């Protein structure tokens, strides 16, 4: 059974894109998203507009995974057209390229380290550390990991975390974060003025609530699940962090399509240069990747993930309070 660096090397043949497929999936997803957003305004019946709004939210998730792959230089690298599309999309989803790439690259390099900054990740405290904190800091930590905070990822992760916080921290470096917030506010205002609150609800709020809520939970469950492992910095190694600290989220084919196979997260962390559409192929081809730590979208599995709060160093597992 392959392991360590040999396992990473075994994935390298799959770390090449099929350029035509990359463009096909990018353009088709983008067109479907534009059509569904148009449907939230133009379709004749409220029920159809609501369905179109929900569909738009799911398509934003898929397009975000494509954007995410592009930021890893996994697909459509060195394409001026792709760069332009992804720059605009990053601003649209309140995750501009300047903050998303920096924070996400940091996350990949430090995933599952106990004593690193929580840039691009949900913070993880040991049980001992948590109990030593004053009540105010304990509450702040728990608020960040609270199910409601995750469900409201539109505000907590994207509007406040990705856009506002990054701009405040470094205005010159993150001018695109300011641009994202200004354009988002302008879009809401103009939609309300010219089309009304119902149009704004279906055209902007519902799709963003769905997409950002799913995105925030996916990011949480990919690294906060029963059986996850965390290590002190000196005991950390890249391939163990990928396989032992990143989940495989079991999904039906429809949700796997909408989430761009991001559920194969253990493989993505092992080799981020594998395009999203090749991840199932890699898992099928390499036996060592076929027994990952899993979770799912079942209510029981979601509850099991959300109840985890701190790392118990003695038991070497995430536990609740």
PDB file of C-alpha atoms in Angstrom:
ATOM      1  CA  UNK A   1       0.000   0.000   0.000  1.00  0.00           C
ATOM      2  CA  UNK A   2       1.428   3.345  -1.048  1.00  0.00           C
ATOM      3  CA  UNK A   3       1.995   5.980   1.618  1.00  0.00           C
ATOM      4  CA  UNK A   4       3.816   9.236   2.240  1.00  0.00           C
ATOM      5  CA  UNK A   5       5.730  10.769  -0.638  1.00  0.00           C
ATOM      6  CA  UNK A   6       5.185   7.671  -2.799  1.00  0.00           C
ATOM      7  CA  UNK A   7       1.445   8.244  -2.539  1.00  0.00           C
ATOM      8  CA  UNK A   8       1.805  11.870  -3.568  1.00  0.00           C
ATOM      9  CA  UNK A   9       3.941  10.823  -6.536  1.00  0.00           C
ATOM     10  CA  UNK A  10       1.272   8.280  -7.555  1.00  0.00           C
ATOM     11  CA  UNK A  11      -1.238  11.142  -7.921  1.00  0.00           C
ATOM     12  CA  UNK A  12       0.999  13.221 -10.201  1.00  0.00           C
ATOM     13  CA  UNK A  13      -0.198  11.675 -13.507  1.00  0.00           C
ATOM     14  CA  UNK A  14      -3.681  12.982 -12.660  1.00  0.00           C
ATOM     15  CA  UNK A  15      -2.453  16.491 -11.824  1.00  0.00           C
ATOM     16  CA  UNK A  16      -2.897  17.693 -15.389  1.00  0.00           C
ATOM     17  CA  UNK A  17      -5.995  19.350 -16.721  1.00  0.00           C
ATOM     18  CA  UNK A  18      -7.866  18.503 -19.866  1.00  0.00           C
ATOM     19  CA  UNK A  19      -8.098  22.058 -21.174  1.00  0.00           C
ATOM     20  CA  UNK A  20     -11.238  21.519 -23.227  1.00  0.00           C
ATOM     21  CA  UNK A  21     -13.007  20.022 -20.213  1.00  0.00           C
ATOM     22  CA  UNK A  22     -11.912  22.897 -17.996  1.00  0.00           C
ATOM     23  CA  UNK A  23     -13.390  25.412 -20.417  1.00  0.00           C
ATOM     24  CA  UNK A  24     -16.536  23.329 -20.982  1.00  0.00           C
ATOM     25  CA  UNK A  25     -17.292  23.060 -17.272  1.00  0.00           C
ATOM     26  CA  UNK A  26     -16.416  26.694 -16.603  1.00  0.00           C
ATOM     27  CA  UNK A  27     -18.498  28.198 -19.404  1.00  0.00           C
ATOM     28  CA  UNK A  28     -21.462  25.826 -18.984  1.00  0.00           C
ATOM     29  CA  UNK A  29     -21.635  26.462 -15.229  1.00  0.00           C
ATOM     30  CA  UNK A  30     -21.329  30.204 -15.731  1.00  0.00           C
ATOM     31  CA  UNK A  31     -24.081  30.242 -18.379  1.00  0.00           C
ATOM     32  CA  UNK A  32     -26.388  28.131 -16.209  1.00  0.00           C
ATOM     33  CA  UNK A  33     -25.773  30.515 -13.307  1.00  0.00           C
ATOM     34  CA  UNK A  34     -26.580  33.562 -15.440  1.00  0.00           C
ATOM     35  CA  UNK A  35     -29.747  31.888 -16.763  1.00  0.00           C
ATOM     36  CA  UNK A  36     -30.924  30.909 -13.289  1.00  0.00           C
ATOM     37  CA  UNK A  37     -30.298  34.411 -11.925  1.00  0.00           C
ATOM     38  CA  UNK A  38     -32.202  35.852 -14.877  1.00  0.00           C
ATOM     39  CA  UNK A  39     -35.028  33.430 -14.107  1.00  0.00           C
ATOM     40  CA  UNK A  40     -35.377  34.854 -10.574  1.00  0.00           C
ATOM     41  CA  UNK A  41     -36.569  38.081 -12.186  1.00  0.00           C
ATOM     42  CA  UNK A  42     -38.053  37.109 -15.549  1.00  0.00           C
ATOM     43  CA  UNK A  43     -40.011  33.897 -14.944  1.00  0.00           C
ATOM     44  CA  UNK A  44     -43.795  34.411 -14.781  1.00  0.00           C
ATOM     45  CA  UNK A  45     -44.698  32.514 -11.579  1.00  0.00           C
ATOM     46  CA  UNK A  46     -43.380  32.980  -8.041  1.00  0.00           C
ATOM     47  CA  UNK A  47     -42.769  29.249  -7.563  1.00  0.00           C
ATOM     48  CA  UNK A  48     -40.607  29.143 -10.694  1.00  0.00           C
ATOM     49  CA  UNK A  49     -38.669  32.203  -9.541  1.00  0.00           C
ATOM     50  CA  UNK A  50     -38.070  30.611  -6.132  1.00  0.00           C
ATOM     51  CA  UNK A  51     -36.839  27.382  -7.768  1.00  0.00           C
ATOM     52  CA  UNK A  52     -34.583  29.421 -10.027  1.00  0.00           C
ATOM     53  CA  UNK A  53     -33.213  31.266  -7.000  1.00  0.00           C
ATOM     54  CA  UNK A  54     -32.387  28.016  -5.179  1.00  0.00           C
ATOM     55  CA  UNK A  55     -30.760  26.656  -8.335  1.00  0.00           C
ATOM     56  CA  UNK A  56     -28.668  29.819  -8.610  1.00  0.00           C
ATOM     57  CA  UNK A  57     -27.405  29.293  -5.063  1.00  0.00           C
ATOM     58  CA  UNK A  58     -26.308  25.736  -5.851  1.00  0.00           C
ATOM     59  CA  UNK A  59     -24.646  26.845  -9.087  1.00  0.00           C
ATOM     60  CA  UNK A  60     -22.674  29.510  -7.215  1.00  0.00           C
ATOM     61  CA  UNK A  61     -21.257  26.673  -5.108  1.00  0.00           C
ATOM     62  CA  UNK A  62     -20.145  24.781  -8.226  1.00  0.00           C
ATOM     63  CA  UNK A  63     -18.700  27.895  -9.842  1.00  0.00           C
ATOM     64  CA  UNK A  64     -16.842  28.673  -6.619  1.00  0.00           C
ATOM     65  CA  UNK A  65     -15.128  25.275  -6.724  1.00  0.00           C
ATOM     66  CA  UNK A  66     -14.065  26.030 -10.303  1.00  0.00           C
ATOM     67  CA  UNK A  67     -12.797  29.439  -9.133  1.00  0.00           C
ATOM     68  CA  UNK A  68     -11.001  27.683  -6.262  1.00  0.00           C
ATOM     69  CA  UNK A  69      -9.248  25.318  -8.708  1.00  0.00           C
ATOM     70  CA  UNK A  70      -8.205  28.225 -10.888  1.00  0.00           C
ATOM     71  CA  UNK A  71      -6.709  29.997  -7.864  1.00  0.00           C
ATOM     72  CA  UNK A  72      -4.647  26.873  -7.176  1.00  0.00           C
ATOM     73  CA  UNK A  73      -3.351  27.173 -10.800  1.00  0.00           C
ATOM     74  CA  UNK A  74      -4.944  23.773 -11.372  1.00  0.00           C
ATOM     75  CA  UNK A  75      -7.099  24.734 -14.353  1.00  0.00           C
ATOM     76  CA  UNK A  76      -6.950  27.433 -17.040  1.00  0.00           C
ATOM     77  CA  UNK A  77      -3.632  28.779 -15.759  1.00  0.00           C
ATOM     78  CA  UNK A  78      -2.063  31.610 -17.794  1.00  0.00           C
ATOM     79  CA  UNK A  79      -5.303  32.301 -19.660  1.00  0.00           C
ATOM     80  CA  UNK A  80      -6.067  36.060 -19.714  1.00  0.00           C
ATOM     81  CA  UNK A  81      -9.752  35.344 -20.378  1.00  0.00           C
ATOM     82  CA  UNK A  82      -9.977  32.881 -17.490  1.00  0.00           C
ATOM     83  CA  UNK A  83      -8.145  35.335 -15.221  1.00  0.00           C
ATOM     84  CA  UNK A  84     -10.660  38.047 -16.091  1.00  0.00           C
ATOM     85  CA  UNK A  85     -13.653  35.743 -15.519  1.00  0.00           C
ATOM     86  CA  UNK A  86     -12.339  34.518 -12.179  1.00  0.00           C
ATOM     87  CA  UNK A  87     -11.399  38.008 -10.978  1.00  0.00           C
ATOM     88  CA  UNK A  88     -14.946  39.201 -11.648  1.00  0.00           C
ATOM     89  CA  UNK A  89     -16.444  36.080 -10.055  1.00  0.00           C
ATOM     90  CA  UNK A  90     -14.276  36.473  -6.938  1.00  0.00           C
ATOM     91  CA  UNK A  91     -15.574  40.016  -6.484  1.00  0.00           C
ATOM     92  CA  UNK A  92     -19.140  38.841  -7.150  1.00  0.00           C
ATOM     93  CA  UNK A  93     -18.998  36.169  -4.404  1.00  0.00           C
ATOM     94  CA  UNK A  94     -17.277  38.464  -1.876  1.00  0.00           C
ATOM     95  CA  UNK A  95     -14.071  36.378  -1.970  1.00  0.00           C
ATOM     96  CA  UNK A  96     -11.720  38.527  -4.065  1.00  0.00           C
ATOM     97  CA  UNK A  97      -8.557  36.944  -5.372  1.00  0.00           C
ATOM     98  CA  UNK A  98      -6.208  38.980  -3.155  1.00  0.00           C
ATOM     99  CA  UNK A  99      -7.595  37.551   0.100  1.00  0.00           C
ATOM    100  CA  UNK A 100      -8.871  34.185  -1.098  1.00  0.00           C
ATOM    101  CA  UNK A 101      -5.616  32.945  -2.608  1.00  0.00           C
ATOM    102  CA  UNK A 102      -3.445  34.147   0.268  1.00  0.00           C
ATOM    103  CA  UNK A 103      -5.651  32.695   3.003  1.00  0.00           C
ATOM    104  CA  UNK A 104      -6.370  29.453   1.173  1.00  0.00           C
ATOM    105  CA  UNK A 105      -2.718  28.809   0.324  1.00  0.00           C
ATOM    106  CA  UNK A 106      -1.896  29.313   4.004  1.00  0.00           C
ATOM    107  CA  UNK A 107      -4.625  26.847   4.943  1.00  0.00           C
ATOM    108  CA  UNK A 108      -3.129  24.166   2.691  1.00  0.00           C
ATOM    109  CA  UNK A 109       0.341  24.646   4.148  1.00  0.00           C
ATOM    110  CA  UNK A 110      -0.847  24.578   7.776  1.00  0.00           C
ATOM    111  CA  UNK A 111      -3.945  22.352   7.760  1.00  0.00           C
ATOM    112  CA  UNK A 112      -4.389  20.541  11.120  1.00  0.00           C
ATOM    113  CA  UNK A 113      -1.512  22.307  12.905  1.00  0.00           C
ATOM    114  CA  UNK A 114      -2.615  23.043  16.456  1.00  0.00           C
ATOM    115  CA  UNK A 115      -0.463  26.087  17.039  1.00  0.00           C
ATOM    116  CA  UNK A 116      -0.653  28.120  13.855  1.00  0.00           C
ATOM    117  CA  UNK A 117      -2.738  31.143  12.979  1.00  0.00           C
ATOM    118  CA  UNK A 118      -6.313  30.340  12.003  1.00  0.00           C
ATOM    119  CA  UNK A 119      -5.935  32.065   8.620  1.00  0.00           C
ATOM    120  CA  UNK A 120      -8.324  30.444   6.175  1.00  0.00           C
ATOM    121  CA  UNK A 121      -9.506  27.943   8.796  1.00  0.00           C
ATOM    122  CA  UNK A 122     -11.851  27.620  11.752  1.00  0.00           C
ATOM    123  CA  UNK A 123      -9.826  28.134  14.949  1.00  0.00           C
ATOM    124  CA  UNK A 124      -8.916  25.032  16.961  1.00  0.00           C
ATOM    125  CA  UNK A 125      -8.102  25.259  20.674  1.00  0.00           C
ATOM    126  CA  UNK A 126      -7.007  22.397  22.869  1.00  0.00           C
ATOM    127  CA  UNK A 127      -9.325  21.620  25.775  1.00  0.00           C
ATOM    128  CA  UNK A 128      -6.653  22.832  28.198  1.00  0.00           C
ATOM    129  CA  UNK A 129      -6.183  26.098  26.291  1.00  0.00           C
ATOM    130  CA  UNK A 130      -9.943  26.695  26.077  1.00  0.00           C
ATOM    131  CA  UNK A 131     -10.459  26.171  29.822  1.00  0.00           C
ATOM    132  CA  UNK A 132      -7.621  28.586  30.596  1.00  0.00           C
ATOM    133  CA  UNK A 133      -9.234  31.430  28.647  1.00  0.00           C
ATOM    134  CA  UNK A 134     -11.373  34.146  30.258  1.00  0.00           C
ATOM    135  CA  UNK A 135     -15.129  33.713  29.607  1.00  0.00           C
ATOM    136  CA  UNK A 136     -15.197  36.494  26.994  1.00  0.00           C
ATOM    137  CA  UNK A 137     -12.590  34.731  24.829  1.00  0.00           C
ATOM    138  CA  UNK A 138     -14.313  31.378  25.312  1.00  0.00           C
ATOM    139  CA  UNK A 139     -17.570  32.874  24.043  1.00  0.00           C
ATOM    140  CA  UNK A 140     -15.830  34.465  21.048  1.00  0.00           C
ATOM    141  CA  UNK A 141     -14.276  31.114  20.114  1.00  0.00           C
ATOM    142  CA  UNK A 142     -17.604  29.297  20.431  1.00  0.00           C
ATOM    143  CA  UNK A 143     -19.440  31.959  18.417  1.00  0.00           C
ATOM    144  CA  UNK A 144     -17.080  31.437  15.464  1.00  0.00           C
ATOM    145  CA  UNK A 145     -17.789  27.677  15.521  1.00  0.00           C
ATOM    146  CA  UNK A 146     -21.525  28.011  16.278  1.00  0.00           C
ATOM    147  CA  UNK A 147     -23.930  26.332  13.789  1.00  0.00           C
ATOM    148  CA  UNK A 148     -25.789  29.626  13.297  1.00  0.00           C
ATOM    149  CA  UNK A 149     -22.540  31.411  12.413  1.00  0.00           C
ATOM    150  CA  UNK A 150     -21.786  28.704   9.862  1.00  0.00           C
ATOM    151  CA  UNK A 151     -25.328  28.819   8.439  1.00  0.00           C
ATOM    152  CA  UNK A 152     -24.996  32.593   8.111  1.00  0.00           C
ATOM    153  CA  UNK A 153     -21.743  32.250   6.190  1.00  0.00           C
ATOM    154  CA  UNK A 154     -22.961  34.974   3.801  1.00  0.00           C
ATOM    155  CA  UNK A 155     -22.370  37.511   6.581  1.00  0.00           C
ATOM    156  CA  UNK A 156     -19.844  35.807   8.871  1.00  0.00           C
ATOM    157  CA  UNK A 157     -17.399  34.233   6.427  1.00  0.00           C
ATOM    158  CA  UNK A 158     -17.768  36.175   3.191  1.00  0.00           C
ATOM    159  CA  UNK A 159     -19.058  39.690   3.863  1.00  0.00           C
ATOM    160  CA  UNK A 160     -17.299  40.234   7.197  1.00  0.00           C
ATOM    161  CA  UNK A 161     -14.409  37.757   7.089  1.00  0.00           C
ATOM    162  CA  UNK A 162     -13.307  37.750   3.471  1.00  0.00           C
ATOM    163  CA  UNK A 163     -14.222  41.308   2.504  1.00  0.00           C
ATOM    164  CA  UNK A 164     -14.505  43.732   5.438  1.00  0.00           C
ATOM    165  CA  UNK A 165     -11.858  42.210   7.723  1.00  0.00           C
ATOM    166  CA  UNK A 166      -9.300  41.854   4.940  1.00  0.00           C
ATOM    167  CA  UNK A 167      -9.800  45.450   3.787  1.00  0.00           C
ATOM    168  CA  UNK A 168      -9.494  46.837   7.327  1.00  0.00           C
ATOM    169  CA  UNK A 169      -6.343  44.787   7.950  1.00  0.00           C
ATOM    170  CA  UNK A 170      -4.585  46.026   4.803  1.00  0.00           C
ATOM    171  CA  UNK A 171      -6.504  48.558   2.683  1.00  0.00           C
ATOM    172  CA  UNK A 172      -3.877  48.915  -0.056  1.00  0.00           C
ATOM    173  CA  UNK A 173      -3.410  45.170  -0.464  1.00  0.00           C
ATOM    174  CA  UNK A 174      -7.133  44.425  -0.508  1.00  0.00           C
ATOM    175  CA  UNK A 175      -8.745  47.176  -2.554  1.00  0.00           C
ATOM    176  CA  UNK A 176     -10.688  44.471  -4.401  1.00  0.00           C
ATOM    177  CA  UNK A 177     -12.379  43.643  -1.073  1.00  0.00           C
ATOM    178  CA  UNK A 178     -13.660  47.220  -0.855  1.00  0.00           C
ATOM    179  CA  UNK A 179     -14.764  47.037  -4.480  1.00  0.00           C
ATOM    180  CA  UNK A 180     -16.637  43.783  -3.761  1.00  0.00           C
ATOM    181  CA  UNK A 181     -18.539  45.336  -0.836  1.00  0.00           C
ATOM    182  CA  UNK A 182     -19.358  48.549  -2.702  1.00  0.00           C
ATOM    183  CA  UNK A 183     -20.620  46.712  -5.793  1.00  0.00           C
ATOM    184  CA  UNK A 184     -22.600  44.263  -3.656  1.00  0.00           C
ATOM    185  CA  UNK A 185     -24.297  47.095  -1.765  1.00  0.00           C
ATOM    186  CA  UNK A 186     -24.958  48.942  -5.033  1.00  0.00           C
ATOM    187  CA  UNK A 187     -26.504  45.826  -6.607  1.00  0.00           C
ATOM    188  CA  UNK A 188     -28.831  45.370  -3.623  1.00  0.00           C
ATOM    189  CA  UNK A 189     -29.818  49.057  -3.625  1.00  0.00           C
ATOM    190  CA  UNK A 190     -30.481  49.251  -7.364  1.00  0.00           C
ATOM    191  CA  UNK A 191     -32.424  45.985  -7.385  1.00  0.00           C
ATOM    192  CA  UNK A 192     -34.664  47.186  -4.542  1.00  0.00           C
ATOM    193  CA  UNK A 193     -35.222  50.594  -6.176  1.00  0.00           C
ATOM    194  CA  UNK A 194     -36.022  49.357  -9.682  1.00  0.00           C
ATOM    195  CA  UNK A 195     -37.382  45.834  -9.121  1.00  0.00           C
ATOM    196  CA  UNK A 196     -38.534  45.707  -5.500  1.00  0.00           C
ATOM    197  CA  UNK A 197     -37.691  43.722  -2.357  1.00  0.00           C
ATOM    198  CA  UNK A 198     -38.968  40.414  -3.727  1.00  0.00           C
ATOM    199  CA  UNK A 199     -36.598  40.638  -6.676  1.00  0.00           C
ATOM    200  CA  UNK A 200     -33.686  41.517  -4.375  1.00  0.00           C
ATOM    201  CA  UNK A 201     -34.568  38.575  -2.130  1.00  0.00           C
ATOM    202  CA  UNK A 202     -34.612  36.053  -4.980  1.00  0.00           C
ATOM    203  CA  UNK A 203     -31.868  37.593  -7.134  1.00  0.00           C
ATOM    204  CA  UNK A 204     -29.310  38.231  -4.373  1.00  0.00           C
ATOM    205  CA  UNK A 205     -30.155  37.154  -0.825  1.00  0.00           C
ATOM    206  CA  UNK A 206     -31.492  33.615  -1.314  1.00  0.00           C
ATOM    207  CA  UNK A 207     -28.707  32.486  -3.702  1.00  0.00           C
ATOM    208  CA  UNK A 208     -26.017  33.962  -1.437  1.00  0.00           C
ATOM    209  CA  UNK A 209     -27.509  32.510   1.749  1.00  0.00           C
ATOM    210  CA  UNK A 210     -27.636  29.060   0.148  1.00  0.00           C
ATOM    211  CA  UNK A 211     -24.210  29.207  -1.493  1.00  0.00           C
ATOM    212  CA  UNK A 212     -22.350  30.767   1.434  1.00  0.00           C
ATOM    213  CA  UNK A 213     -24.100  28.565   4.002  1.00  0.00           C
ATOM    214  CA  UNK A 214     -23.197  25.401   2.074  1.00  0.00           C
ATOM    215  CA  UNK A 215     -19.679  26.694   1.450  1.00  0.00           C
ATOM    216  CA  UNK A 216     -19.100  27.555   5.116  1.00  0.00           C
ATOM    217  CA  UNK A 217     -20.361  24.147   6.249  1.00  0.00           C
ATOM    218  CA  UNK A 218     -18.317  22.281   3.654  1.00  0.00           C
ATOM    219  CA  UNK A 219     -15.191  24.069   4.803  1.00  0.00           C
ATOM    220  CA  UNK A 220     -16.057  23.252   8.413  1.00  0.00           C
ATOM    221  CA  UNK A 221     -16.884  19.561   7.896  1.00  0.00           C
ATOM    222  CA  UNK A 222     -13.837  18.992   5.719  1.00  0.00           C
ATOM    223  CA  UNK A 223     -11.604  19.518   8.768  1.00  0.00           C
ATOM    224  CA  UNK A 224     -13.918  19.173  11.777  1.00  0.00           C
ATOM    225  CA  UNK A 225     -15.383  15.679  11.872  1.00  0.00           C
ATOM    226  CA  UNK A 226     -15.323  12.632  14.170  1.00  0.00           C
ATOM    227  CA  UNK A 227     -11.943  10.943  13.840  1.00  0.00           C
ATOM    228  CA  UNK A 228     -10.044  14.011  12.623  1.00  0.00           C
ATOM    229  CA  UNK A 229      -6.426  14.337  13.742  1.00  0.00           C
ATOM    230  CA  UNK A 230      -4.494  17.431  14.791  1.00  0.00           C
ATOM    231  CA  UNK A 231      -0.797  17.709  15.589  1.00  0.00           C
ATOM    232  CA  UNK A 232       1.640  20.080  17.192  1.00  0.00           C
ATOM    233  CA  UNK A 233       3.731  21.917  14.630  1.00  0.00           C
ATOM    234  CA  UNK A 234       6.837  19.794  15.161  1.00  0.00           C
ATOM    235  CA  UNK A 235       4.891  16.523  14.640  1.00  0.00           C
ATOM    236  CA  UNK A 236       3.063  17.744  11.542  1.00  0.00           C
ATOM    237  CA  UNK A 237       3.617  16.273   8.091  1.00  0.00           C
ATOM    238  CA  UNK A 238       1.902  17.166   4.842  1.00  0.00           C
ATOM    239  CA  UNK A 239       0.584  13.809   3.641  1.00  0.00           C
ATOM    240  CA  UNK A 240      -0.744  12.764   7.076  1.00  0.00           C
ATOM    241  CA  UNK A 241      -2.525  16.109   7.351  1.00  0.00           C
ATOM    242  CA  UNK A 242      -4.193  15.417   4.001  1.00  0.00           C
ATOM    243  CA  UNK A 243      -5.322  11.856   4.760  1.00  0.00           C
ATOM    244  CA  UNK A 244      -6.010  12.028   8.510  1.00  0.00           C
ATOM    245  CA  UNK A 245      -7.244  15.603   8.876  1.00  0.00           C
ATOM    246  CA  UNK A 246      -9.326  16.033   5.708  1.00  0.00           C
ATOM    247  CA  UNK A 247     -12.619  14.234   5.224  1.00  0.00           C
ATOM    248  CA  UNK A 248     -14.257  12.504   2.314  1.00  0.00           C
ATOM    249  CA  UNK A 249     -17.832  13.807   2.313  1.00  0.00           C
ATOM    250  CA  UNK A 250     -20.093  11.133   0.869  1.00  0.00           C
ATOM    251  CA  UNK A 251     -22.720  12.692  -1.425  1.00  0.00           C
ATOM    252  CA  UNK A 252     -25.269  11.638  -3.991  1.00  0.00           C
ATOM    253  CA  UNK A 253     -24.306  12.325  -7.634  1.00  0.00           C
ATOM    254  CA  UNK A 254     -26.412  15.496  -7.827  1.00  0.00           C
ATOM    255  CA  UNK A 255     -24.763  17.161  -4.828  1.00  0.00           C
ATOM    256  CA  UNK A 256     -21.348  15.896  -5.949  1.00  0.00           C
ATOM    257  CA  UNK A 257     -21.942  17.769  -9.238  1.00  0.00           C
ATOM    258  CA  UNK A 258     -23.104  20.977  -7.546  1.00  0.00           C
ATOM    259  CA  UNK A 259     -20.155  20.892  -5.134  1.00  0.00           C
ATOM    260  CA  UNK A 260     -17.632  20.149  -7.877  1.00  0.00           C
ATOM    261  CA  UNK A 261     -16.386  16.944  -6.191  1.00  0.00           C
ATOM    262  CA  UNK A 262     -14.962  18.999  -3.321  1.00  0.00           C
ATOM    263  CA  UNK A 263     -16.094  16.176  -1.037  1.00  0.00           C
ATOM    264  CA  UNK A 264     -12.981  14.283  -2.172  1.00  0.00           C
ATOM    265  CA  UNK A 265     -11.112  16.611   0.117  1.00  0.00           C
ATOM    266  CA  UNK A 266      -8.469  14.188   1.327  1.00  0.00           C
ATOM    267  CA  UNK A 267      -7.270  13.821  -2.276  1.00  0.00           C
ATOM    268  CA  UNK A 268      -7.446  17.554  -2.918  1.00  0.00           C
ATOM    269  CA  UNK A 269      -5.220  18.228   0.108  1.00  0.00           C
ATOM    270  CA  UNK A 270      -2.807  15.512  -0.933  1.00  0.00           C
ATOM    271  CA  UNK A 271      -2.367  17.133  -4.351  1.00  0.00           C
ATOM    272  CA  UNK A 272      -4.140  20.422  -5.008  1.00  0.00           C
ATOM    273  CA  UNK A 273      -3.077  20.364  -8.672  1.00  0.00           C
ATOM    274  CA  UNK A 274      -5.594  17.606  -9.513  1.00  0.00           C
ATOM    275  CA  UNK A 275      -8.560  19.194 -11.331  1.00  0.00           C
ATOM    276  CA  UNK A 276     -11.907  18.816  -9.578  1.00  0.00           C
ATOM    277  CA  UNK A 277     -13.286  16.657 -12.398  1.00  0.00           C
ATOM    278  CA  UNK A 278     -10.442  14.132 -12.024  1.00  0.00           C
ATOM    279  CA  UNK A 279     -10.739  13.567  -8.262  1.00  0.00           C
ATOM    280  CA  UNK A 280     -13.137  10.565  -8.550  1.00  0.00           C
ATOM    281  CA  UNK A 281     -10.786   9.051 -11.134  1.00  0.00           C
ATOM    282  CA  UNK A 282      -7.865   9.286  -8.700  1.00  0.00           C
ATOM    283  CA  UNK A 283      -9.791   7.664  -5.862  1.00  0.00           C
ATOM    284  CA  UNK A 284     -10.892   4.816  -8.121  1.00  0.00           C
ATOM    285  CA  UNK A 285      -7.338   4.214  -9.349  1.00  0.00           C
ATOM    286  CA  UNK A 286      -5.358   4.310  -6.079  1.00  0.00           C
ATOM    287  CA  UNK A 287      -6.384   1.809  -3.357  1.00  0.00           C
ATOM    288  CA  UNK A 288      -4.585   3.754  -0.606  1.00  0.00           C
ATOM    289  CA  UNK A 289      -7.084   6.600  -1.100  1.00  0.00           C
ATOM    290  CA  UNK A 290     -10.195   4.413  -0.913  1.00  0.00           C
ATOM    291  CA  UNK A 291     -10.503   4.146   2.890  1.00  0.00           C
ATOM    292  CA  UNK A 292     -10.653   7.801   4.004  1.00  0.00           C
ATOM    293  CA  UNK A 293     -12.286   9.225   7.090  1.00  0.00           C
ATOM    294  CA  UNK A 294     -15.822  10.083   6.035  1.00  0.00           C
ATOM    295  CA  UNK A 295     -18.808  12.213   6.875  1.00  0.00           C
ATOM    296  CA  UNK A 296     -21.957  13.083   4.903  1.00  0.00           C
ATOM    297  CA  UNK A 297     -24.919  15.442   4.635  1.00  0.00           C
ATOM    298  CA  UNK A 298     -27.079  13.164   6.786  1.00  0.00           C
ATOM    299  CA  UNK A 299     -28.579  14.951   9.815  1.00  0.00           C
ATOM    300  CA  UNK A 300     -26.770  12.649  12.243  1.00  0.00           C
ATOM    301  CA  UNK A 301     -23.399  13.269  10.596  1.00  0.00           C
ATOM    302  CA  UNK A 302     -23.975  17.024  10.466  1.00  0.00           C
ATOM    303  CA  UNK A 303     -24.812  17.025  14.184  1.00  0.00           C
ATOM    304  CA  UNK A 304     -21.748  14.885  14.948  1.00  0.00           C
ATOM    305  CA  UNK A 305     -19.519  17.434  13.193  1.00  0.00           C
ATOM    306  CA  UNK A 306     -21.118  20.542  14.672  1.00  0.00           C
ATOM    307  CA  UNK A 307     -20.939  19.300  18.275  1.00  0.00           C
ATOM    308  CA  UNK A 308     -17.130  19.134  18.133  1.00  0.00           C
ATOM    309  CA  UNK A 309     -15.529  22.135  19.836  1.00  0.00           C
ATOM    310  CA  UNK A 310     -12.011  21.505  21.174  1.00  0.00           C
ATOM    311  CA  UNK A 311      -9.068  19.127  20.753  1.00  0.00           C
ATOM    312  CA  UNK A 312      -8.525  16.823  23.710  1.00  0.00           C
ATOM    313  CA  UNK A 313      -4.763  16.220  23.679  1.00  0.00           C
ATOM    314  CA  UNK A 314      -4.971  13.326  26.132  1.00  0.00           C
ATOM    315  CA  UNK A 315      -7.623  11.426  24.173  1.00  0.00           C
ATOM    316  CA  UNK A 316      -6.244  12.688  20.828  1.00  0.00           C
ATOM    317  CA  UNK A 317      -9.678  13.531  19.464  1.00  0.00           C
ATOM    318  CA  UNK A 318     -12.042  16.436  18.941  1.00  0.00           C
ATOM    319  CA  UNK A 319     -14.691  16.583  21.651  1.00  0.00           C
ATOM    320  CA  UNK A 320     -17.703  18.640  22.602  1.00  0.00           C
ATOM    321  CA  UNK A 321     -18.109  20.650  25.792  1.00  0.00           C
TER     322      UNK A 321
END
